[in-house]
Short mmCIF file of C-alpha atoms and ligand atoms in Angstrom, two decimals:
data_model
loop_
_atom_site.label_atom_id
_atom_site.label_comp_id
_atom_site.label_asym_id
_atom_site.label_seq_id
_atom_site.Cartn_x
_atom_site.Cartn_y
_atom_site.Cartn_z
CA UNK A 4 -116.12 51.53 172.97
CA UNK A 5 -114.85 54.98 173.86
CA UNK A 6 -111.43 55.38 175.43
CA UNK A 7 -112.70 56.06 178.93
CA UNK A 8 -115.07 53.11 179.06
CA UNK A 9 -112.39 50.90 177.58
CA UNK A 10 -109.93 51.95 180.27
CA UNK A 11 -112.56 51.51 182.96
CA UNK A 12 -113.31 48.06 181.63
CA UNK A 13 -109.82 46.91 182.47
CA UNK A 14 -110.75 46.57 186.10
CA UNK A 15 -108.26 46.25 188.91
CA UNK A 16 -105.13 46.90 186.90
CA UNK A 17 -103.13 50.03 187.59
CA UNK A 18 -102.67 52.60 184.88
CA UNK A 19 -98.91 52.44 185.02
CA UNK A 20 -98.95 48.65 184.64
CA UNK A 21 -100.99 49.04 181.50
CA UNK A 22 -98.83 51.67 179.94
CA UNK A 23 -101.81 53.95 179.52
CA UNK A 24 -99.83 56.67 177.85
CA UNK A 25 -99.33 54.26 174.99
CA UNK A 26 -102.94 53.18 175.03
CA UNK A 27 -104.18 56.72 174.94
CA UNK A 28 -102.00 57.42 171.94
CA UNK A 29 -103.23 54.34 170.13
CA UNK A 30 -106.65 53.22 169.02
CA UNK A 31 -109.15 55.30 170.95
CA UNK A 32 -107.54 58.67 170.18
CA UNK A 33 -106.96 57.50 166.69
CA UNK A 34 -110.64 56.78 166.27
CA UNK A 35 -111.37 60.34 167.36
CA UNK A 36 -108.93 61.89 164.98
CA UNK A 37 -111.65 63.08 162.61
CA UNK A 38 -112.99 65.35 165.37
CA UNK A 39 -109.67 67.11 165.40
CA UNK A 40 -109.34 67.74 161.66
CA UNK A 41 -108.89 71.48 161.08
CA UNK A 42 -111.67 73.69 159.78
CA UNK A 43 -110.43 73.68 156.18
CA UNK A 44 -111.72 70.13 155.93
CA UNK A 45 -114.97 70.27 157.77
CA UNK A 46 -118.23 71.45 156.27
CA UNK A 47 -118.90 72.50 152.68
CA UNK A 48 -116.25 72.65 149.97
CA UNK A 49 -112.79 72.25 151.51
CA UNK A 50 -110.08 74.86 151.07
CA UNK A 51 -107.77 72.95 148.71
CA UNK A 52 -104.94 75.47 149.19
CA UNK A 53 -104.83 74.32 152.78
CA UNK A 54 -105.31 70.67 151.81
CA UNK A 55 -102.03 71.06 149.89
CA UNK A 56 -100.29 71.72 153.19
CA UNK A 57 -101.58 68.43 154.56
CA UNK A 58 -99.34 66.66 152.03
CA UNK A 59 -95.64 67.46 152.52
CA UNK A 60 -94.93 65.62 149.24
CA UNK A 61 -96.33 68.70 147.49
CA UNK A 62 -92.95 70.35 148.13
CA UNK A 63 -92.23 69.12 144.61
CA UNK A 64 -94.68 68.68 141.77
CA UNK A 65 -95.81 65.14 142.39
CA UNK A 66 -98.42 63.94 139.90
CA UNK A 67 -97.86 60.19 139.99
CA UNK A 68 -100.63 59.36 142.43
CA UNK A 69 -101.77 56.46 140.25
CA UNK A 70 -98.49 54.77 141.25
CA UNK A 71 -98.44 55.61 144.94
CA UNK A 72 -100.41 58.36 146.62
CA UNK A 73 -98.52 60.15 149.38
CA UNK A 74 -100.04 60.04 152.84
CA UNK A 75 -101.43 63.10 154.56
CA UNK A 76 -99.88 64.30 157.80
CA UNK A 77 -102.85 62.75 159.62
CA UNK A 78 -102.45 59.28 158.14
CA UNK A 79 -98.70 59.44 158.67
CA UNK A 80 -99.30 60.37 162.33
CA UNK A 81 -101.73 57.46 162.79
CA UNK A 82 -99.26 54.98 161.33
CA UNK A 83 -96.55 56.52 163.48
CA UNK A 84 -98.70 55.99 166.59
CA UNK A 85 -99.11 52.26 165.97
CA UNK A 86 -95.40 51.94 165.22
CA UNK A 87 -94.63 53.69 168.51
CA UNK A 88 -97.01 51.33 170.28
CA UNK A 89 -95.27 48.33 168.71
CA UNK A 90 -91.91 49.76 169.74
CA UNK A 91 -92.77 50.68 173.32
CA UNK A 92 -95.90 48.99 174.51
CA UNK A 93 -96.66 45.86 172.56
CA UNK A 94 -98.46 43.42 174.84
CA UNK A 95 -100.66 46.03 176.49
CA UNK A 96 -104.18 44.58 176.37
CA UNK A 97 -105.63 46.61 173.58
CA UNK A 98 -107.93 44.13 171.85
CA UNK A 99 -111.25 45.79 172.69
CA UNK A 100 -110.08 49.07 171.17
CA UNK A 101 -108.50 47.28 168.25
CA UNK A 102 -111.72 45.43 167.43
CA UNK A 103 -113.54 48.76 167.32
CA UNK A 104 -111.02 50.34 164.95
CA UNK A 105 -110.99 47.29 162.72
CA UNK A 106 -114.75 47.27 162.37
CA UNK A 107 -114.89 51.04 161.87
CA UNK A 108 -112.36 50.72 159.06
CA UNK A 109 -114.57 48.17 157.28
CA UNK A 110 -117.71 50.20 157.95
CA UNK A 111 -116.19 53.34 156.47
CA UNK A 112 -114.97 51.52 153.38
CA UNK A 113 -118.41 49.91 152.97
CA UNK A 114 -120.01 53.34 153.20
CA UNK A 115 -117.61 54.75 150.60
CA UNK A 116 -118.60 52.14 147.99
CA UNK A 117 -122.22 51.76 149.14
CA UNK A 118 -121.79 48.17 150.31
CA UNK A 119 -122.91 46.49 153.50
CA UNK A 120 -120.19 46.07 156.13
CA UNK A 121 -121.04 42.35 156.04
CA UNK A 122 -119.68 42.35 152.48
CA UNK A 123 -116.19 43.65 153.28
CA UNK A 124 -113.06 41.67 154.14
CA UNK A 125 -109.55 42.97 154.62
CA UNK A 126 -107.29 42.09 151.72
CA UNK A 127 -103.58 41.63 151.15
CA UNK A 128 -103.75 43.23 147.73
CA UNK A 129 -106.01 43.77 144.75
CA UNK A 130 -104.35 41.09 142.65
CA UNK A 131 -104.33 38.60 145.53
CA UNK A 132 -108.04 39.11 146.10
CA UNK A 133 -108.82 38.67 142.42
CA UNK A 134 -106.90 35.40 142.52
CA UNK A 135 -108.67 34.36 145.72
CA UNK A 136 -111.94 34.93 143.91
CA UNK A 137 -110.81 32.77 140.98
CA UNK A 138 -109.59 30.04 143.35
CA UNK A 139 -112.93 30.11 145.12
CA UNK A 140 -115.08 29.82 141.97
CA UNK A 141 -116.11 26.78 140.01
CA UNK A 142 -114.83 27.71 136.57
CA UNK A 143 -114.91 24.22 135.09
CA UNK A 144 -115.81 24.20 131.41
CA UNK A 145 -116.38 27.94 131.45
CA UNK A 146 -114.94 31.10 130.05
CA UNK A 147 -114.09 34.55 131.36
CA UNK A 148 -114.32 37.81 129.47
CA UNK A 149 -111.50 40.32 129.89
CA UNK A 150 -110.15 43.36 128.09
CA UNK A 151 -106.65 44.56 127.35
CA UNK A 152 -107.29 47.44 129.76
CA UNK A 153 -107.47 44.99 132.65
CA UNK A 154 -104.50 45.21 135.00
CA UNK A 155 -101.82 43.28 133.18
CA UNK A 156 -100.44 41.42 136.19
CA UNK A 157 -103.91 40.17 137.08
CA UNK A 158 -104.25 38.70 133.61
CA UNK A 159 -101.55 36.20 134.58
CA UNK A 160 -103.92 34.72 137.14
CA UNK A 161 -106.33 33.88 134.33
CA UNK A 162 -103.58 32.53 132.13
CA UNK A 163 -102.58 30.04 134.83
CA UNK A 164 -106.13 28.75 134.92
CA UNK A 165 -106.23 28.50 131.18
CA UNK A 166 -103.10 26.36 131.21
CA UNK A 167 -104.04 24.34 134.27
CA UNK A 168 -107.82 24.02 134.13
CA UNK A 169 -108.67 24.71 130.51
CA UNK A 170 -110.50 27.90 131.39
CA UNK A 171 -111.20 29.78 128.18
CA UNK A 172 -110.08 33.42 128.11
CA UNK A 173 -112.04 35.70 125.84
CA UNK A 174 -110.24 38.91 125.28
CA UNK A 175 -111.60 42.19 124.01
CA UNK A 176 -108.88 44.18 122.25
CA UNK A 177 -109.66 47.87 122.56
CA UNK A 178 -109.21 49.90 119.38
CA UNK A 179 -109.44 53.41 120.76
CA UNK A 180 -108.48 52.87 124.39
CA UNK A 181 -112.02 52.37 125.64
CA UNK A 182 -114.90 49.90 125.50
CA UNK A 183 -118.59 49.56 126.31
CA UNK A 184 -120.99 46.76 127.18
CA UNK A 185 -121.84 46.52 123.47
CA UNK A 186 -118.21 45.67 122.68
CA UNK A 187 -118.20 42.82 125.18
CA UNK A 188 -121.59 41.44 124.20
CA UNK A 189 -120.37 39.17 121.35
CA UNK A 190 -117.87 37.53 123.73
CA UNK A 191 -120.36 36.61 126.43
CA UNK A 192 -122.35 33.38 126.30
CA UNK A 193 -124.00 30.92 128.66
CA UNK A 194 -120.62 29.41 129.52
CA UNK A 195 -119.29 32.76 130.74
CA UNK A 196 -118.63 32.58 134.46
CA UNK A 197 -117.14 35.98 134.94
CA UNK A 198 -116.58 39.35 133.31
CA UNK A 199 -113.56 41.11 134.80
CA UNK A 200 -113.00 44.83 134.37
CA UNK A 201 -110.69 47.45 135.76
CA UNK A 202 -113.03 50.28 136.68
CA UNK A 203 -110.38 52.95 136.05
CA UNK A 204 -107.51 51.87 133.85
CA UNK A 205 -103.98 52.26 135.14
CA UNK A 206 -102.88 52.67 131.50
CA UNK A 207 -104.92 55.71 130.47
CA UNK A 208 -107.41 56.36 133.27
CA UNK A 209 -110.35 55.17 131.18
CA UNK A 210 -113.35 54.99 133.52
CA UNK A 211 -115.79 52.35 132.34
CA UNK A 212 -118.98 54.33 131.74
CA UNK A 213 -121.65 51.68 131.50
CA UNK A 214 -120.70 49.34 134.32
CA UNK A 215 -124.37 48.57 135.05
CA UNK A 216 -124.94 47.48 131.45
CA UNK A 217 -121.88 45.19 131.69
CA UNK A 218 -123.27 43.80 134.94
CA UNK A 219 -126.67 43.20 133.31
CA UNK A 220 -124.91 41.41 130.46
CA UNK A 221 -123.05 39.17 132.93
CA UNK A 222 -126.14 38.42 134.99
CA UNK A 223 -128.32 37.67 131.96
CA UNK A 224 -125.83 34.91 131.12
CA UNK A 225 -125.47 33.54 134.65
CA UNK A 226 -122.06 35.16 135.15
CA UNK A 227 -120.80 37.64 137.75
CA UNK A 228 -118.97 40.95 137.39
CA UNK A 229 -115.62 41.57 139.05
CA UNK A 230 -114.17 45.08 139.16
CA UNK A 231 -110.63 46.06 140.11
CA UNK A 232 -111.42 49.41 141.74
CA UNK A 233 -107.98 50.42 142.98
CA UNK A 234 -107.59 53.32 140.53
CA UNK A 235 -111.07 54.65 141.21
CA UNK A 236 -112.09 54.41 144.83
CA UNK A 237 -111.30 57.61 146.74
CA UNK A 238 -110.98 59.61 143.52
CA UNK A 239 -114.30 59.03 141.76
CA UNK A 240 -117.69 57.98 143.10
CA UNK A 241 -117.99 54.19 143.31
CA UNK A 242 -121.37 52.66 144.09
CA UNK A 243 -121.19 48.88 143.82
CA UNK A 244 -124.97 48.51 144.11
CA UNK A 245 -125.88 51.06 141.44
CA UNK A 246 -123.09 49.73 139.20
CA UNK A 247 -124.07 46.10 139.76
CA UNK A 248 -120.57 45.08 140.79
CA UNK A 249 -120.57 41.65 142.44
CA UNK A 250 -116.99 41.35 143.59
CA UNK A 251 -114.36 44.10 143.85
CA UNK A 252 -110.94 44.66 145.34
CA UNK A 253 -108.46 47.42 145.98
CA UNK A 254 -105.41 48.31 148.01
CA UNK A 255 -105.21 51.55 149.94
CA UNK A 256 -101.89 52.93 148.68
CA UNK A 257 -103.36 54.76 145.70
CA UNK A 258 -106.44 57.01 145.88
CA UNK A 259 -107.30 55.87 149.39
CA UNK A 260 -104.12 57.61 150.52
CA UNK A 261 -103.39 54.74 152.91
CA UNK A 262 -100.21 54.22 154.80
CA UNK A 263 -98.38 51.47 152.99
CA UNK A 264 -98.59 48.67 150.49
CA UNK A 265 -100.00 45.21 151.07
CA UNK A 266 -103.33 46.18 152.58
CA UNK A 267 -106.76 46.73 151.11
CA UNK A 268 -110.35 45.62 150.89
CA UNK A 269 -112.22 42.77 149.25
CA UNK A 270 -115.93 43.21 148.56
CA UNK A 271 -118.09 40.15 147.88
CA UNK A 272 -121.84 40.52 147.42
CA UNK A 273 -123.52 38.87 150.36
CA UNK A 274 -125.42 36.12 148.55
CA UNK A 275 -122.29 35.11 146.65
CA UNK A 276 -120.28 34.52 149.80
CA UNK A 277 -119.55 30.84 150.34
CA UNK A 278 -121.74 29.97 147.35
CA UNK A 279 -120.44 31.31 144.02
CA UNK A 280 -117.26 32.67 145.63
CA UNK A 281 -116.08 30.17 148.19
CA UNK A 282 -113.16 30.94 150.47
CA UNK A 283 -110.05 29.42 148.99
CA UNK A 284 -107.89 29.25 152.08
CA UNK A 285 -110.18 28.34 154.90
CA UNK A 286 -109.27 30.14 158.07
CA UNK A 287 -110.70 29.45 161.47
CA UNK A 288 -110.25 27.53 164.68
CA UNK A 289 -109.46 23.89 165.27
CA UNK A 290 -110.15 22.10 168.57
CA UNK A 291 -108.75 18.70 169.54
CA UNK A 292 -111.31 16.70 171.49
CA UNK A 293 -108.98 14.03 172.86
CA UNK A 294 -106.35 13.53 175.54
CA UNK A 295 -104.01 15.12 176.40
CA UNK A 296 -105.71 18.20 174.85
CA UNK A 297 -108.77 17.77 177.08
CA UNK A 298 -109.14 15.85 180.33
CA UNK A 299 -112.55 14.47 179.42
CA UNK A 300 -113.16 14.18 175.68
CA UNK A 301 -116.79 14.77 174.73
CA UNK A 302 -117.94 11.58 172.92
CA UNK A 303 -120.79 13.46 171.25
CA UNK A 304 -118.34 15.65 169.35
CA UNK A 305 -115.78 14.87 166.65
CA UNK A 306 -112.19 14.33 167.67
CA UNK A 307 -111.06 17.23 165.56
CA UNK A 308 -113.51 20.09 165.44
CA UNK A 309 -113.17 22.69 162.72
CA UNK A 310 -114.87 26.04 163.06
CA UNK A 311 -114.26 28.04 159.88
CA UNK A 312 -114.71 31.80 159.79
CA UNK A 313 -118.19 33.02 159.02
CA UNK A 314 -119.17 36.16 157.14
CA UNK A 315 -116.75 38.16 155.01
CA UNK A 316 -113.85 37.27 157.32
CA UNK A 317 -113.93 33.85 155.63
CA UNK A 318 -111.80 35.51 152.93
CA UNK A 319 -109.21 36.70 155.43
CA UNK A 320 -106.27 34.62 156.49
CA UNK A 321 -104.49 34.92 159.80
CA UNK A 322 -103.79 38.39 161.19
CA UNK A 323 -104.58 41.48 159.18
CA UNK A 324 -102.02 44.18 158.58
CA UNK A 325 -102.59 46.34 161.69
CA UNK A 326 -100.61 49.27 160.35
CA UNK A 327 -102.63 49.08 157.16
CA UNK A 328 -105.90 49.16 159.07
CA UNK A 329 -104.90 52.15 161.18
CA UNK A 330 -103.53 54.08 158.20
CA UNK A 331 -106.59 53.30 156.09
CA UNK A 332 -108.98 54.27 158.86
CA UNK A 333 -107.40 57.70 159.13
CA UNK A 334 -107.38 58.16 155.36
CA UNK A 335 -111.01 57.09 155.08
CA UNK A 336 -111.91 59.73 157.64
CA UNK A 337 -109.91 62.34 155.76
CA UNK A 338 -111.49 61.42 152.41
CA UNK A 339 -114.95 61.55 153.96
CA UNK A 340 -114.26 65.06 155.28
CA UNK A 341 -113.08 66.14 151.84
CA UNK A 342 -115.96 64.41 150.04
CA UNK A 343 -115.38 62.38 146.89
CA UNK A 344 -117.49 64.79 144.81
CA UNK A 345 -115.37 67.72 146.01
CA UNK A 346 -112.21 65.74 145.25
CA UNK A 347 -113.50 65.01 141.76
CA UNK A 348 -114.49 68.65 141.18
CA UNK A 349 -111.08 69.81 142.33
CA UNK A 350 -109.11 67.52 140.01
CA UNK A 351 -111.30 67.74 136.88
CA UNK A 352 -110.03 71.20 135.72
CA UNK A 353 -106.45 69.94 136.09
CA UNK A 354 -106.88 66.99 133.75
CA UNK A 355 -109.11 69.10 131.47
CA UNK A 356 -106.29 71.56 130.98
CA UNK A 357 -103.87 68.75 130.19
CA UNK A 358 -106.36 67.24 127.73
CA UNK A 359 -106.57 70.59 125.92
CA UNK A 360 -102.95 71.72 126.01
CA UNK A 361 -100.82 68.57 125.66
CA UNK A 362 -102.01 67.70 122.11
CA UNK A 363 -101.22 71.31 121.10
CA UNK A 364 -97.65 70.67 122.23
CA UNK A 365 -97.51 67.56 120.05
CA UNK A 366 -98.44 64.90 122.60
CA UNK A 367 -101.66 63.12 121.56
CA UNK A 368 -103.82 61.79 124.34
CA UNK A 369 -104.68 58.11 124.66
CA UNK A 370 -107.41 58.90 127.18
CA UNK A 371 -110.94 59.24 125.78
CA UNK A 372 -112.30 62.78 125.62
CA UNK A 373 -114.36 63.83 128.65
CA UNK A 374 -113.13 60.88 130.69
CA UNK A 375 -114.14 61.17 134.35
CA UNK A 376 -111.04 60.08 136.26
CA UNK A 377 -107.92 61.82 137.60
CA UNK A 378 -105.60 59.84 135.31
CA UNK A 379 -104.70 61.04 131.82
CA UNK A 380 -102.06 59.65 129.45
CA UNK A 381 -100.22 60.90 126.37
CA UNK A 382 -98.04 59.29 123.72
CA UNK A 383 -94.46 60.55 123.35
CA UNK A 384 -92.06 60.18 120.42
CA UNK A 385 -89.07 60.74 122.67
CA UNK A 386 -90.08 59.51 126.13
CA UNK A 387 -86.56 59.52 127.61
CA UNK A 388 -85.99 63.16 126.74
CA UNK A 389 -89.37 64.21 128.17
CA UNK A 390 -88.68 62.37 131.43
CA UNK A 391 -85.23 63.95 131.69
CA UNK A 392 -86.75 67.42 131.37
CA UNK A 393 -89.41 66.70 133.98
CA UNK A 394 -86.99 65.09 136.40
CA UNK A 395 -84.67 68.08 136.31
CA UNK A 396 -87.68 70.32 137.05
CA UNK A 397 -88.63 67.98 139.94
CA UNK A 398 -91.91 67.06 138.32
CA UNK A 399 -92.95 63.48 138.97
CA UNK A 400 -95.15 61.58 136.53
CA UNK A 401 -94.98 58.03 135.17
CA UNK A 402 -93.77 56.80 131.79
CA UNK A 403 -95.31 53.39 131.18
CA UNK A 404 -95.67 50.86 128.36
CA UNK A 405 -92.75 52.37 126.49
CA UNK A 406 -93.88 55.84 125.55
CA UNK A 407 -97.08 56.55 127.44
CA UNK A 408 -96.81 59.35 129.95
CA UNK A 409 -99.37 58.97 132.72
CA UNK A 410 -100.20 62.09 134.71
CA UNK A 411 -102.37 61.62 137.77
CA UNK A 412 -102.96 64.74 139.88
CA UNK A 413 -104.76 64.57 143.21
CA UNK A 414 -106.18 66.68 146.02
CA UNK A 415 -102.93 68.57 146.76
CA UNK A 416 -102.15 69.50 143.14
CA UNK A 417 -103.31 72.71 141.49
CA UNK A 418 -103.40 74.45 138.12
CA UNK A 419 -99.99 76.02 138.78
CA UNK A 420 -98.54 72.46 138.86
CA UNK A 421 -100.15 71.73 135.51
CA UNK A 422 -98.91 75.00 133.97
CA UNK A 423 -95.38 74.31 135.15
CA UNK A 424 -95.45 70.84 133.56
CA UNK A 425 -96.76 72.31 130.29
CA UNK A 426 -94.04 74.96 130.38
CA UNK A 427 -91.29 72.36 130.87
CA UNK A 428 -92.63 70.18 128.04
CA UNK A 429 -93.20 73.01 125.58
C1 PLP B 502 -105.37 48.74 138.14
C2 PLP B 502 -104.43 48.14 139.13
N1 PLP B 502 -104.75 46.97 139.72
C3 PLP B 502 -103.95 46.39 140.63
C4 PLP B 502 -102.75 46.97 141.00
C5 PLP B 502 -101.89 46.26 141.98
O1 PLP B 502 -102.42 46.44 143.22
P1 PLP B 502 -102.13 45.48 144.45
O2 PLP B 502 -100.75 45.75 144.90
O3 PLP B 502 -103.16 45.93 145.44
O4 PLP B 502 -102.34 44.08 144.02
C6 PLP B 502 -102.37 48.18 140.42
C7 PLP B 502 -101.09 48.82 140.79
O5 PLP B 502 -100.52 49.61 140.11
C8 PLP B 502 -103.23 48.79 139.47
O6 PLP B 502 -102.93 49.95 138.90
#
């Protein structure tokens, strides 16, 4: 519903009563924001020098986007608008407009990963969704196949089920920081219920190359494929259908440039919903068909009537994170204007230069050669000293797992940022 028709639909109530100034600065305008993006974003290859100006965080050399991606001025403005609404005008009847924004947010995410909008639920977090999936599956007597490049905190969720339910964990230990379907093959058997991968590793940026082959392997054994896509979506093309991904999850605070933590998306292939992946915390309505709740109880109906959520919302619980939805919607529009292929083409030369120059400076890479993601990591003999140097030059990267420096440039970074980092570390 467009703003005008929405306002007209609130018949008989004066504009001042409704606080229309707040309404007009909330959902409907927000949903039109993409129309007002400047010309450097619209049509063809964007001007990335101007994109840099959309991210005030680029005032310093920030290349830790794999931890938290900064928001653009547009996403920040959208989140600000909903905060202003909460501050000044909460209670204004905005549900029709809200419903539209909420659905548009899901539609845009579905489009980004080539899913159907009927396959997308809002999520609290990647790890939460992965656990919801596990809680909703019948894993009795089965095993799951994982790798040591899976997100470490998620692995805990599997461990709990091993201890509690006897679920067998089959672990592939990578030898050279990567793996293929062939590596996993010996671990998979007819008792395998699930193969879980992290599409792009948070450790070294390894992008799993043969996801479809891993999916085929899972399916041939009656299992499903889960992918943690948080380090990929928004930065590299993700096509859940072509890749054969059955269930996936992400938050928006990384490459989706969203406006805050604790909000994301959960994708569940349609035919798996409520069958292989059942909702684990049923949400929905409850009616009491007895006095004093109703004057005349209907004898043909139960006394307590449950109406659980249908469709992908069955995986949602209670209210979604409104601020998250509004921030994500704006970011999804921005990312669409930029184009994921353009984003990828912009960042590739940056990581390529790092891949070439860092080993020459004595820092071997732990990221496979020719890897197609914006994350690249290097091993350091003296990590503390390297971080001190970078901090004093106001260059932000991550040092993880002891001595592994993770550098993750994004749309607002450029080759000058890379050269400066190389200069400081040389
Ligand atoms: C690969 C990966 N998965 C999951 C997470 C955690 O995400 P969330 O907060 O959405 O659970 C992270 C965060 O760093 C991550 O890198």
